[in-house]
Amino acid sequence: MARKPRLDMPGFHHVINRGVEKREVFIDDEDYTYFLELICTGCEAFDINLHSYCLMNNHYHLLIETKKDNLSKFMRSINAKYASYFNRKNKRVGHLWQGRFKSWYVSNEAYLYILIKYIESNPLKAKIVKDLKDYKYASYNSFIEKADSLKCAKESIMFLDFASLKDREEFFESDYDEDDLKEIAKNSNLVIASLDKKKLPVKALEKLFKNFETKIQRNEKVKEASKLGYSQSQIATVLRLSQPAIANILKK
C-alpha cells in the first residue's frame, strides 16, 4: 500500500513518535541528552527552529518550525540516528519506532499556544511529577529560567512573544480545557491539518486556481475544489486566504 503524502510545507508542525509496541525509547539521562543533541544538530543542518518539546520514556512531542519543505528529511535523520545509537547501546536489533512519525501542520495562533501548554503538561498528565519544574526532559524549565534553554530553542515563540519571566509564568498558570483543542480544530481559522488523513495532490489544486479573473469565478473554483474533497485549510493555503473566508464562500 502506498504511503500517504506528508505536508512538508514551511511552518509550524507538531510531531509525535512512539516506541514500537509502546516500549521505552529513553531509559537514562544519556538517552534523553543524546536525542536532544540530535535535535539541535538537525535544527542547524535543516534550518529549523524548536519551539517546545517533551520527551517521555516511550514517546516524544516536538513543536518545530520549518522554513523549507524538509520536515520528513529532518525527522528521518533524527529517528534513524537515534535508533542506531539505541540499538547499539542496548545490543538489540529491529525497529525502534512504532512507525512513521505523526505530524500535524499548525496555522492557527490560538491553537499554537494551547498546543505548547498541552505538550509541556504531559508529565503532569502521566502523573510522573506533581510540578512541571521537577521534570528535566521538557522545555518548561527553560521557559521559566530554571535551566538553560537548548541552543536550538532560543528562538522559541515563548521567548519572542512573552519577553519577561513574569509573562511566561502567567502564561503557564492559565489553564486550558482539552475541549479547547477539539473546538479550535473544528471552528477556528485553519486550525490544524492532520497529516494522517488522506491528502489530495496540492499541485492539482494549484492548477485549478491558476486562471480566474473575478471573485465570482474564484468562488466557483473554491466550491469545485471542496466537492473534489479538498479541505478548507488546503484551499485557504493555496489562495492565501483565511479559513473563515473559505468557509463563508462555501456557505453562499
PDB file of N, CA, C and O in Angstrom, residues 34 80-94 96:
ATOM      1  N   TYR A  34      21.262  12.675  24.470  1.00  0.00           N
ATOM      2  CA  TYR A  34      21.716  12.411  23.105  1.00  0.00           C
ATOM      3  C   TYR A  34      20.629  12.763  22.090  1.00  0.00           C
ATOM      4  O   TYR A  34      20.919  13.345  21.042  1.00  0.00           O
ATOM      5  N   ALA A  80      16.463   7.922  12.609  1.00  0.00           N
ATOM      6  CA  ALA A  80      17.392   6.871  12.179  1.00  0.00           C
ATOM      7  C   ALA A  80      18.662   6.890  13.024  1.00  0.00           C
ATOM      8  O   ALA A  80      19.158   5.831  13.458  1.00  0.00           O
ATOM      9  N   LYS A  81      19.208   8.069  13.258  1.00  0.00           N
ATOM     10  CA  LYS A  81      20.445   8.173  14.046  1.00  0.00           C
ATOM     11  C   LYS A  81      20.209   7.732  15.483  1.00  0.00           C
ATOM     12  O   LYS A  81      21.052   7.049  16.075  1.00  0.00           O
ATOM     13  N   TYR A  82      19.057   8.118  16.037  1.00  0.00           N
ATOM     14  CA  TYR A  82      18.797   7.720  17.425  1.00  0.00           C
ATOM     15  C   TYR A  82      18.561   6.213  17.528  1.00  0.00           C
ATOM     16  O   TYR A  82      19.040   5.572  18.461  1.00  0.00           O
ATOM     17  N   ALA A  83      17.838   5.646  16.584  1.00  0.00           N
ATOM     18  CA  ALA A  83      17.577   4.202  16.600  1.00  0.00           C
ATOM     19  C   ALA A  83      18.890   3.419  16.517  1.00  0.00           C
ATOM     20  O   ALA A  83      19.068   2.415  17.221  1.00  0.00           O
ATOM     21  N   SER A  84      19.802   3.885  15.679  1.00  0.00           N
ATOM     22  CA  SER A  84      21.106   3.225  15.549  1.00  0.00           C
ATOM     23  C   SER A  84      21.867   3.291  16.871  1.00  0.00           C
ATOM     24  O   SER A  84      22.438   2.287  17.326  1.00  0.00           O
ATOM     25  N   TYR A  85      21.858   4.460  17.491  1.00  0.00           N
ATOM     26  CA  TYR A  85      22.528   4.632  18.789  1.00  0.00           C
ATOM     27  C   TYR A  85      21.901   3.726  19.853  1.00  0.00           C
ATOM     28  O   TYR A  85      22.597   3.019  20.592  1.00  0.00           O
ATOM     29  N   PHE A  86      20.569   3.738  19.937  1.00  0.00           N
ATOM     30  CA  PHE A  86      19.865   2.992  20.982  1.00  0.00           C
ATOM     31  C   PHE A  86      20.072   1.486  20.818  1.00  0.00           C
ATOM     32  O   PHE A  86      20.319   0.770  21.800  1.00  0.00           O
ATOM     33  N   ASN A  87      19.986   0.994  19.594  1.00  0.00           N
ATOM     34  CA  ASN A  87      20.165  -0.438  19.347  1.00  0.00           C
ATOM     35  C   ASN A  87      21.590  -0.882  19.656  1.00  0.00           C
ATOM     36  O   ASN A  87      21.814  -1.954  20.225  1.00  0.00           O
ATOM     37  N   ARG A  88      22.534  -0.055  19.268  1.00  0.00           N
ATOM     38  CA  ARG A  88      23.938  -0.394  19.534  1.00  0.00           C
ATOM     39  C   ARG A  88      24.216  -0.402  21.034  1.00  0.00           C
ATOM     40  O   ARG A  88      24.856  -1.315  21.557  1.00  0.00           O
ATOM     41  N   LYS A  89      23.710   0.586  21.715  1.00  0.00           N
ATOM     42  CA  LYS A  89      23.937   0.709  23.162  1.00  0.00           C
ATOM     43  C   LYS A  89      23.306  -0.444  23.932  1.00  0.00           C
ATOM     44  O   LYS A  89      23.884  -0.963  24.893  1.00  0.00           O
ATOM     45  N   ASN A  90      22.118  -0.864  23.511  1.00  0.00           N
ATOM     46  CA  ASN A  90      21.378  -1.896  24.243  1.00  0.00           C
ATOM     47  C   ASN A  90      21.460  -3.279  23.595  1.00  0.00           C
ATOM     48  O   ASN A  90      20.723  -4.190  23.981  1.00  0.00           O
ATOM     49  N   LYS A  91      22.340  -3.394  22.598  1.00  0.00           N
ATOM     50  CA  LYS A  91      22.589  -4.680  21.922  1.00  0.00           C
ATOM     51  C   LYS A  91      21.282  -5.325  21.453  1.00  0.00           C
ATOM     52  O   LYS A  91      20.996  -6.492  21.735  1.00  0.00           O
ATOM     53  N   ARG A  92      20.498  -4.520  20.771  1.00  0.00           N
ATOM     54  CA  ARG A  92      19.235  -5.006  20.236  1.00  0.00           C
ATOM     55  C   ARG A  92      19.192  -4.790  18.732  1.00  0.00           C
ATOM     56  O   ARG A  92      20.002  -4.034  18.188  1.00  0.00           O
ATOM     57  N   VAL A  93      18.268  -5.460  18.063  1.00  0.00           N
ATOM     58  CA  VAL A  93      18.088  -5.294  16.623  1.00  0.00           C
ATOM     59  C   VAL A  93      16.601  -5.050  16.341  1.00  0.00           C
ATOM     60  O   VAL A  93      15.751  -5.295  17.182  1.00  0.00           O
ATOM     61  N   GLY A  94      16.321  -4.573  15.153  1.00  0.00           N
ATOM     62  CA  GLY A  94      14.926  -4.370  14.771  1.00  0.00           C
ATOM     63  C   GLY A  94      14.494  -2.923  14.896  1.00  0.00           C
ATOM     64  O   GLY A  94      15.265  -2.037  15.271  1.00  0.00           O
ATOM     65  N   LEU A  96      12.920   0.446  16.196  1.00  0.00           N
ATOM     66  CA  LEU A  96      12.776   1.097  17.495  1.00  0.00           C
ATOM     67  C   LEU A  96      11.457   1.855  17.573  1.00  0.00           C
ATOM     68  O   LEU A  96      10.783   1.835  18.593  1.00  0.00           O
TER      69      LEU A  96
END
